[in-house]
Coordinates of C-alpha atoms in Angstrom, one line a residue:
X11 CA 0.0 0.0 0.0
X12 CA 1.4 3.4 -0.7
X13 CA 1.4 5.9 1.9
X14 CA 1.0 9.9 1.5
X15 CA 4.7 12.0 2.2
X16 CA 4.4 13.9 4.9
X17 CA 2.6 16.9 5.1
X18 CA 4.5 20.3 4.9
X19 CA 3.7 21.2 8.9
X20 CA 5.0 17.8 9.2
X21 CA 8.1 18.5 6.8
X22 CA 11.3 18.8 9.0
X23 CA 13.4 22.1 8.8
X24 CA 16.7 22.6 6.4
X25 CA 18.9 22.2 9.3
X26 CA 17.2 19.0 10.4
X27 CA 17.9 17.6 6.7
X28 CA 21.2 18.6 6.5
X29 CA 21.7 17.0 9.5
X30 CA 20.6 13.6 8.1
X31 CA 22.4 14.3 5.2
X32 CA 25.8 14.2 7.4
X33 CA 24.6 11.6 9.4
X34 CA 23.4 9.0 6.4
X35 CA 27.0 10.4 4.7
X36 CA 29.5 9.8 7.6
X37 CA 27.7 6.5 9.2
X38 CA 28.2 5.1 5.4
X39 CA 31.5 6.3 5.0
X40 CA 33.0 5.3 8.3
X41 CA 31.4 1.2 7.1
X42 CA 33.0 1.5 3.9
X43 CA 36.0 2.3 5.7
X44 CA 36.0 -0.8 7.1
X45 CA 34.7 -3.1 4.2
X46 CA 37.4 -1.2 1.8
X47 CA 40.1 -1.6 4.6
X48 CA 39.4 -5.2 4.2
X49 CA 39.4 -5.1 0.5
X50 CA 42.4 -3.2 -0.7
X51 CA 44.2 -5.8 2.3
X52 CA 42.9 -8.7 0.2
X53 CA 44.7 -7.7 -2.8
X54 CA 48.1 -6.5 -1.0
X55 CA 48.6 -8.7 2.3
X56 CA 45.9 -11.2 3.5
X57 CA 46.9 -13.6 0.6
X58 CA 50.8 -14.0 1.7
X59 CA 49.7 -13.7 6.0
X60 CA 46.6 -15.8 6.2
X61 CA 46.4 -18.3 3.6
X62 CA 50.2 -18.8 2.3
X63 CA 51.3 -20.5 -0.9
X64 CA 53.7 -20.7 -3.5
X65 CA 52.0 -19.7 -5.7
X66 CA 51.5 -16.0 -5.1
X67 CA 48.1 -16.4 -7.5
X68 CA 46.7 -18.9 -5.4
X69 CA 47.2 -17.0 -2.1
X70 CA 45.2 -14.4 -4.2
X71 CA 41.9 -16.0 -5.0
X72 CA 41.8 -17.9 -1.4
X73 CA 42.1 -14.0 0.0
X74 CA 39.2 -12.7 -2.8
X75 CA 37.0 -16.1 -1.4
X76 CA 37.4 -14.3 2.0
X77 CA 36.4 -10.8 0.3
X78 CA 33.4 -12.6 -1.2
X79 CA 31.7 -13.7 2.5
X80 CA 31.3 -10.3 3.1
X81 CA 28.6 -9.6 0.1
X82 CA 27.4 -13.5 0.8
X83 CA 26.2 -12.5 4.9
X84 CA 24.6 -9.3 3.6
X85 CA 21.3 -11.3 3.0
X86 CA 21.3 -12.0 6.4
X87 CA 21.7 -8.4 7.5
X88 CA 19.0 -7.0 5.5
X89 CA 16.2 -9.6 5.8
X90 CA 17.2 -9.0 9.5
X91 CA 17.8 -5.2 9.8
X92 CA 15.8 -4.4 6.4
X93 CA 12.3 -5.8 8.4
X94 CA 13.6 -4.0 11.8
X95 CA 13.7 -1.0 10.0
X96 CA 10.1 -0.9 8.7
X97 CA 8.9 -2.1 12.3
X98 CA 11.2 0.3 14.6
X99 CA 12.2 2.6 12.6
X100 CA 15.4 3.6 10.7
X101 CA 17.6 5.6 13.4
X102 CA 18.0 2.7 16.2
X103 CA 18.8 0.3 13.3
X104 CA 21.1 2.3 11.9
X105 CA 23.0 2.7 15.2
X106 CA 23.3 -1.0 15.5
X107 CA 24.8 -1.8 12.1
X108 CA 27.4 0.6 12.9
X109 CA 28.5 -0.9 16.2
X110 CA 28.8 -4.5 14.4
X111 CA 30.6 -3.3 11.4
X112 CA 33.1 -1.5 13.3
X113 CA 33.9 -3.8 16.2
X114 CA 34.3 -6.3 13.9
X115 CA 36.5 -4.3 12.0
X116 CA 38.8 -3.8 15.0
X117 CA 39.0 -7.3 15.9
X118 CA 40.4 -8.0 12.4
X119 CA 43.2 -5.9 13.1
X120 CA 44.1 -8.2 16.4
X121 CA 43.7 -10.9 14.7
X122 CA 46.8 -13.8 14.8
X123 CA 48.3 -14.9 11.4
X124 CA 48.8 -17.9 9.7
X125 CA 52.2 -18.1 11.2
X126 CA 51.3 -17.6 14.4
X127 CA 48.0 -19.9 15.2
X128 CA 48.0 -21.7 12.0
X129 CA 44.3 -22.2 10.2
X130 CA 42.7 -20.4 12.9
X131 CA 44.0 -17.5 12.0
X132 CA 41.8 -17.5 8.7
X133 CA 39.4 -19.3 10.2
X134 CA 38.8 -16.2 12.9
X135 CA 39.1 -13.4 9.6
X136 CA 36.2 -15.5 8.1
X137 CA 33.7 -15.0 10.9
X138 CA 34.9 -11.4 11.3
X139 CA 34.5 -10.7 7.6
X140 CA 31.4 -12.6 7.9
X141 CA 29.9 -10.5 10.7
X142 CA 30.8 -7.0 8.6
X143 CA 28.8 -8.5 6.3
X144 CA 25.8 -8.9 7.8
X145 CA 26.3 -5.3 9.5
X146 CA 26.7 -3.6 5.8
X147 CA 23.6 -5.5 4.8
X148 CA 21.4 -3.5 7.2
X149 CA 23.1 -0.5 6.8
X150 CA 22.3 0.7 3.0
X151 CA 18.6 0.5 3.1
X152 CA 18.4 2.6 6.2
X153 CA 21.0 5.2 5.4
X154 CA 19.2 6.0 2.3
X155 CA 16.0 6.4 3.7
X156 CA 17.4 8.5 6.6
X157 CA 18.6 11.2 4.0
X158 CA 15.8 10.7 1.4
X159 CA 12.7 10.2 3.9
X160 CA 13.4 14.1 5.2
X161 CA 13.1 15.7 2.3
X162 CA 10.8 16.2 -1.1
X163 CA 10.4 13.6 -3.4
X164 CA 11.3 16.0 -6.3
X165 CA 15.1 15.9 -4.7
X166 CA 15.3 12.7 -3.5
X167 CA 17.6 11.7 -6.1
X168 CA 20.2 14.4 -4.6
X169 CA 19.4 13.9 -1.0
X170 CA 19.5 10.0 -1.2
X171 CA 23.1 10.3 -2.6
X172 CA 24.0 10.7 0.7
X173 CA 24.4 6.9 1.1
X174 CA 25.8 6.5 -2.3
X175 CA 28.9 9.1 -1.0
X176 CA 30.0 6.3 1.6
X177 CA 31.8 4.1 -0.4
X178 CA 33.7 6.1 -2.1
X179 CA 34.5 8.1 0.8
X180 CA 35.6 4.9 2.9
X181 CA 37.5 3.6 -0.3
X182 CA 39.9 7.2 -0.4
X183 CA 40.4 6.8 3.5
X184 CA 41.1 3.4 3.6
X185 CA 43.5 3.5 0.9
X186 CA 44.8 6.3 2.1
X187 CA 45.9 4.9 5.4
X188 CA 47.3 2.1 3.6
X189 CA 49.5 4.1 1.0
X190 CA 51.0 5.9 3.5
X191 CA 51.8 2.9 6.0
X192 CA 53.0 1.7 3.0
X193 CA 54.9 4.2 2.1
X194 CA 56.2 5.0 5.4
X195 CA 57.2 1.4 6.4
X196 CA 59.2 -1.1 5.3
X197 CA 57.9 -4.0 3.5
X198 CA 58.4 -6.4 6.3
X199 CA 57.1 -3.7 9.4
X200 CA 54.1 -3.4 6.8
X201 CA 53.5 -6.8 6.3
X202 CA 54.1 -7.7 10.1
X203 CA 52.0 -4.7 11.9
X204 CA 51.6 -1.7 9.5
X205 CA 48.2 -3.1 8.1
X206 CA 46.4 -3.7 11.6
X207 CA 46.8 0.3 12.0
X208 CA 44.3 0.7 9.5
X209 CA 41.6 -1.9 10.8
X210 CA 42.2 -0.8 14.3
X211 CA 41.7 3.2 13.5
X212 CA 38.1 2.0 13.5
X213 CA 37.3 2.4 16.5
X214 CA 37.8 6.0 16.0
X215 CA 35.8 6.4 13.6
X216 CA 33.2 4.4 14.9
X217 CA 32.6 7.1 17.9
X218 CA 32.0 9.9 15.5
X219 CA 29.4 8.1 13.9
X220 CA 27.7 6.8 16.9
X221 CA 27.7 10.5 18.0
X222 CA 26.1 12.0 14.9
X223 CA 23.8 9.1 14.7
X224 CA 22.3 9.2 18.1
X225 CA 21.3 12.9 18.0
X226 CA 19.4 12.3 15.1
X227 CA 15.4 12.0 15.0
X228 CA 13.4 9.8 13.6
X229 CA 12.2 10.5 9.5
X230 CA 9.2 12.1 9.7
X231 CA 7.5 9.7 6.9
X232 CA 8.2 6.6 9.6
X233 CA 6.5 9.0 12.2
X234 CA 3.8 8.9 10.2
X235 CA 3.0 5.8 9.5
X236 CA 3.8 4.7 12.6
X237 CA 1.1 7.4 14.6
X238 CA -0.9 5.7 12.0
X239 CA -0.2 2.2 12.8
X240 CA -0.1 1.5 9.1
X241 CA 3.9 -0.9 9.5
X242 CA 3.9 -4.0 7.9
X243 CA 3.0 -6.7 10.1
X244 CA 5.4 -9.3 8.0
X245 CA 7.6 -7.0 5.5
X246 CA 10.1 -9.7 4.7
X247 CA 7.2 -12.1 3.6
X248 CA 5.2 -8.6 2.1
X249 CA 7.8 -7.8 -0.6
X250 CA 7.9 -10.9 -2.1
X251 CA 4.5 -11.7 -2.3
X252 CA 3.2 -8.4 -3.5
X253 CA 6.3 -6.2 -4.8
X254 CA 8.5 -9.4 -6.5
X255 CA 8.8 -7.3 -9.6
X256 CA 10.3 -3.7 -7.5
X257 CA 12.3 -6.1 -5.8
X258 CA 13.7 -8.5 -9.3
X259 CA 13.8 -4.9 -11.2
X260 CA 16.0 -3.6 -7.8
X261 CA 18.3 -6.4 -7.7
X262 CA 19.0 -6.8 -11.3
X263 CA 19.7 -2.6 -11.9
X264 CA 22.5 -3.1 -9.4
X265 CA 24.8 -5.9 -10.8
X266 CA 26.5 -3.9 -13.3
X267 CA 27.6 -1.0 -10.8
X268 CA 29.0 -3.8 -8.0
X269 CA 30.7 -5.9 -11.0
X270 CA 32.5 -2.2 -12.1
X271 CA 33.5 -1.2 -8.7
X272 CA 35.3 -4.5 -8.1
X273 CA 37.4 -4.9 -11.2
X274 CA 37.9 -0.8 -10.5
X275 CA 38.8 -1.1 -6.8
X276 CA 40.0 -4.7 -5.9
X277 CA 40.8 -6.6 -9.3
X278 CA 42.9 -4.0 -10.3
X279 CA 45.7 -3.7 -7.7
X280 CA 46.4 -7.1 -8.3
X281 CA 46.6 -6.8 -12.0
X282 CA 48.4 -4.0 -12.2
X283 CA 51.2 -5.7 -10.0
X284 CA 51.2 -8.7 -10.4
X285 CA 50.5 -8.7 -14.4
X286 CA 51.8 -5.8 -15.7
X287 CA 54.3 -5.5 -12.9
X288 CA 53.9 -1.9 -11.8
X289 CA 54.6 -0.7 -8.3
X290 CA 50.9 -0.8 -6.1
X291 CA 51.7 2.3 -5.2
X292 CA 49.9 3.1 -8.6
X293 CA 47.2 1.4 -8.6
X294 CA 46.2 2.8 -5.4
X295 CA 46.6 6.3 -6.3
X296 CA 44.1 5.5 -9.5
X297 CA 41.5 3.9 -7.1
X298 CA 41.9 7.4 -4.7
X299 CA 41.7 9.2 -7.5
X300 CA 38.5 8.2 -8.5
X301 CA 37.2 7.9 -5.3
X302 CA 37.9 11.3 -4.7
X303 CA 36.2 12.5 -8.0
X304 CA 33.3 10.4 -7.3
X305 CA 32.2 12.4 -3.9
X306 CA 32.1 15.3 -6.1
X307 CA 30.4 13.2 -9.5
X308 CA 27.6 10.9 -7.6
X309 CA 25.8 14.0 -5.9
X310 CA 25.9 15.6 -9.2
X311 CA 24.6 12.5 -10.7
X312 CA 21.7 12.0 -8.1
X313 CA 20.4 15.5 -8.8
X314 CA 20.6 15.0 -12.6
X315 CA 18.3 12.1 -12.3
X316 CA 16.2 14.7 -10.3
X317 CA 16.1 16.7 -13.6
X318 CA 16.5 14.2 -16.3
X319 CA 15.1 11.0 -14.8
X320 CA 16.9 7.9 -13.0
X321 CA 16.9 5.8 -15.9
X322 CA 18.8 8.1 -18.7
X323 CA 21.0 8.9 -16.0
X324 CA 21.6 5.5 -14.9
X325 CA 21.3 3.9 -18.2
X326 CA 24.3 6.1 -19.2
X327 CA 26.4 5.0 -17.1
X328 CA 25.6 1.2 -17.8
X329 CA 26.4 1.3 -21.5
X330 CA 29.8 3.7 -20.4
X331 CA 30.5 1.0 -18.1
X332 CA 30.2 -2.0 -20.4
X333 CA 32.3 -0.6 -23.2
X334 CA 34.9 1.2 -20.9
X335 CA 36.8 -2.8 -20.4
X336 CA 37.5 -2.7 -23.9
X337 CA 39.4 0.3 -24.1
X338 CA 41.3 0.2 -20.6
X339 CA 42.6 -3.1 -20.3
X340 CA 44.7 -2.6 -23.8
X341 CA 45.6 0.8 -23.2
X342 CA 47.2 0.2 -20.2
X343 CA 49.0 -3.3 -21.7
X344 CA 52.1 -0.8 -21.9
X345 CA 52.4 -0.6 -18.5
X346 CA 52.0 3.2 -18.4
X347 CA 51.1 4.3 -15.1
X348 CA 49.7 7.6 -16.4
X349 CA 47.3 5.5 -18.4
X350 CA 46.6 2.8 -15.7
X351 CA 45.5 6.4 -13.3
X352 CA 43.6 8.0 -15.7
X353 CA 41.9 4.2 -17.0
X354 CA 40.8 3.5 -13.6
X355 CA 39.1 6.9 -12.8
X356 CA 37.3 6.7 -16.1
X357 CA 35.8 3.7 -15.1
X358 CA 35.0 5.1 -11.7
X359 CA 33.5 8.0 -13.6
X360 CA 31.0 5.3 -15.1
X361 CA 30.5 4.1 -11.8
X362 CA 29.5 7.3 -10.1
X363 CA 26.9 7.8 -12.9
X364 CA 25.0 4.6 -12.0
X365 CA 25.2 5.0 -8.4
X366 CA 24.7 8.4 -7.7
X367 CA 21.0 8.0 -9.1
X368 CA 20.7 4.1 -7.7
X369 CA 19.8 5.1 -4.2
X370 CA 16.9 6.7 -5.8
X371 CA 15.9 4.4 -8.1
X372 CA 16.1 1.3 -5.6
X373 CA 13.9 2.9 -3.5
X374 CA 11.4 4.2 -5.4
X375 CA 10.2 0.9 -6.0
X376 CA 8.2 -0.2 -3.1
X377 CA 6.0 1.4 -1.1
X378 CA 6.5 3.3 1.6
X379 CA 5.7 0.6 4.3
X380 CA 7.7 -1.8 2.8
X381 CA 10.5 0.4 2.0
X382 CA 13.6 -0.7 4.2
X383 CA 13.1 -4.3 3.8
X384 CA 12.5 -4.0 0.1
X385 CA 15.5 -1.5 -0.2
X386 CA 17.6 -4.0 1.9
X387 CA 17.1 -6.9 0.3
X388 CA 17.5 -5.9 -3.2
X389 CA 20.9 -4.2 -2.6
X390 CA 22.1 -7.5 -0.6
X391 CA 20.9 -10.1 -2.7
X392 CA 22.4 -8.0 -5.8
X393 CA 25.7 -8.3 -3.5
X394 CA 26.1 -11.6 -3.8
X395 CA 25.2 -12.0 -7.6
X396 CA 27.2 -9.1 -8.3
X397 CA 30.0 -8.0 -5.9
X398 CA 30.5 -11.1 -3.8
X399 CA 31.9 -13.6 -7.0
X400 CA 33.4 -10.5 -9.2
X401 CA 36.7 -10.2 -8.0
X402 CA 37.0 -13.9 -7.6
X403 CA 35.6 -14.8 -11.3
X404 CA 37.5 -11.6 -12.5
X405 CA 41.0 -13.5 -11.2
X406 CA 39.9 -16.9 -12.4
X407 CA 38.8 -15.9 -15.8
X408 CA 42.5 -14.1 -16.0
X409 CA 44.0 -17.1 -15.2
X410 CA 41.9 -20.0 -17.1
X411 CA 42.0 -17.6 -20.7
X412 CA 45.4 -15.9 -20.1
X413 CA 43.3 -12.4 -21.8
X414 CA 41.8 -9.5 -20.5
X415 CA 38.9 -9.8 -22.7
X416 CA 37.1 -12.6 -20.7
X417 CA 36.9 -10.3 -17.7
X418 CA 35.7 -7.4 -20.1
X419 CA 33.2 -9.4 -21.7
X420 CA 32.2 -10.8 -18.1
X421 CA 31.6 -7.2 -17.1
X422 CA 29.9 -5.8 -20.1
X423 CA 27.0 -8.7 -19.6
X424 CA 26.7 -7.5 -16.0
X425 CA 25.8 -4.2 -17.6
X426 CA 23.5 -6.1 -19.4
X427 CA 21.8 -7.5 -16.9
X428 CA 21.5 -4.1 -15.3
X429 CA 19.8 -2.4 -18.4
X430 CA 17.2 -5.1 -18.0
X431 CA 16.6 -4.1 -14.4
X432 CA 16.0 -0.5 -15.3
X433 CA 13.8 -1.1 -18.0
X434 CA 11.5 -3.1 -15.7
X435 CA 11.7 -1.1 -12.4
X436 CA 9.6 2.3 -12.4
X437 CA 10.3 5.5 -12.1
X438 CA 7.9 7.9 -10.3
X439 CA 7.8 7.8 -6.3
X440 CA 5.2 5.5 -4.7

């Protein structure tokens, strides 16, 4: 059933939306902190001090099978989180997911290695990895409805964005504390402490976003319908029995963008490295580039659709995305880091231009009451078919057809799949 927005006595006041604004932004960000601190290790330690091998390739796909149980647990946290959020409300969920993110974050950078309590060791970063998971799987839906919900439905494709800004955010800080323990340490103080720093900063973080988060209100749209007592007695059960096509048409526009950002943000550092044999150092600076651009771009981007639509926006950046493969993997066959930079913010470019509008999009497809858990589970279940297997199939495809063009072409039909989802979702606001 589709509920009315809030009336405009009922409509919180600029400050107020700001507010959630910073709050959706920084709770976000300080997550992807932790879920890119995990992935950029992937590619540049946990191979060699949690599941070692001779062959430096294999230590690298056993790594990316860690990476993926981080998109496979986000089910979990959004049927979970996704139906608490329609029942209680998006702030107290939101405060939650943070808390398990991040302490799971900081217990990753305690962890023992391989060397030091054998199988365990992996065994332990497993369940960790696992438990971010799940805490990232309840986040998304209720960040973006904590922006969105408290303002007009004529900007929500700006103010929703909010969300979107996270992982890009996380991505250039998390990097960004690795470059320069990298660059400030040797190879073997790096490898044997310099990368807990990182995962251990967490807890920092995770007290400024606990203090923005708490001093927040509830939306004003869940006010509503909860004075009303119009919540969805079974949400989980709700969306798929009368929404399955606003949840198919959600989970299916997001493949493409989570297939892009892992060849663009994980694959990459080990291909620049390990096949073209470049420093990482690179790599890294191409992936902060982008990231950087991308707080600036996926803003831009969500008010565009505002103006233009979601689906020209998005669509845009779909078709961008799935040619972009076939122009950056031979153009930087050279091994030119100035090409390898500029390739890899290109395709983060592409990237912004789906996701600035996604937030949006995703949500506009159920209705209000069943909005977190149909939100939730759309953007975790599109984690697993998308960003859970991609740098993992990305590798292996390397490896069984010695050519960059399987991984293109594996990436251009993720696009694919992605134009299908637009064309069935809708695009007004329930």
């Amino acid at each position: 059933m589709t509920q009315a927005p809030p009336t405009a006595a009922a409509r919180p006041a600029r400050k107020d939306l700001v507010k959630a604004f910073v709050a959706s932004l920084s709770g976000t960000s300080l997550e992807w902190y932790d879920f890119a601190a995990y992935s950029a290790a992937s590619a540049l330690v946990f191979g060699q001090l949690f599941f070692p091998s001779h062959d430096p390739l294999s230590g690298t796909l056993l790594a990316f099978s860690t990476y993926a149980v981080g998109y496979v647990s986000r089910p979990l946290g959004g049927f979970v989180f996704g139906r608490l959020g329609d029942v209680l409300g998006r702030k107290q969920v939101l405060v939650i997911t943070l808390l398990l993110t991040g302490i799971s974050t900081v217990l990753i950078g305690l962890l023992p290695t391989h060397g030091q309590v054998g199988a365990l060791g992996a065994v332990l970063l497993v369940v960790l990895r696992f438990a971010q998971g799940v805490g990232i799987g309840g986040e998304w839906g209720g960040a973006v409805l904590l922006s969105s919900e408290f303002g007009s439905d004529r900007h929500r494709g700006f103010w929703a964005s909010a969300a979107q800004i996270g992982p890009p955010a996380g991505n250039l800080l998390a990097n960004g504390v690795l470059a320069a323990l990298a660059t400030l340490l040797t190879q073997e103080q790096f490898l044997s402490w310099g990368w807990r720093v990182a995962f251990l900063l967490s807890a920092v973080l995770v007290l400024f976003g606990l203090w923005i988060r708490v001093k927040l209100e509830e939306t004003p749209v869940f006010k509503e319908l909860r004075d009303r007592g119009e919540q969805a007695g079974a949400p989980v059960r709700e969306v798929f029995t009368r929404e399955p096509r606003a949840l198919v048409a959600g989970i299916l526009s997001r493949v493409g963008p989570d297939v892009l950002y892992a060849l663009f943000t994980v694959f990459v550092l080990t291909y620049a490295t390990q096949q073209l044999g470049m420093p990482k150092s690179w790599a890294v600076t191409g992936v902060m580039l982008g990231s950087a651009l991308q707080l600036v771009l996926m803003p831009l981007a969500g008010a565009l659709s505002d103006r233009l639509g979601r689906r020209r926006v998005y669509t845009a950046g779909a078709v961008g995305a799935g040619v972009w493969p076939f122009v950056f993997f031979p153009l930087v066959a050279g091994g030119s880091a100035p090409m390898l930079v500029a390739g890899v913010v290109i395709g983060l470019v592409w990237h912004a231009l789906m996701y600035g509008p996604q937030a949006a999009f995703v949500s506009e497809q159920f209705s209000t009451a069943l909005r977190s858990t149909g939100s939730s589970l759309a953007y975790t279940l599109a984690g697993v078919i998308g960003g859970a297997l991609a740098p993992l199939l990305f590798t292996s495809l390397f490896a069984s057809f010695g050519t960059w063009v399987a991984p293109a072409c594996y990436l251009a039909a993720a696009c694919a799949v992605t134009l299908v989802g637009l064309a069935m979702g809708r695009t007004a606001a329930p």
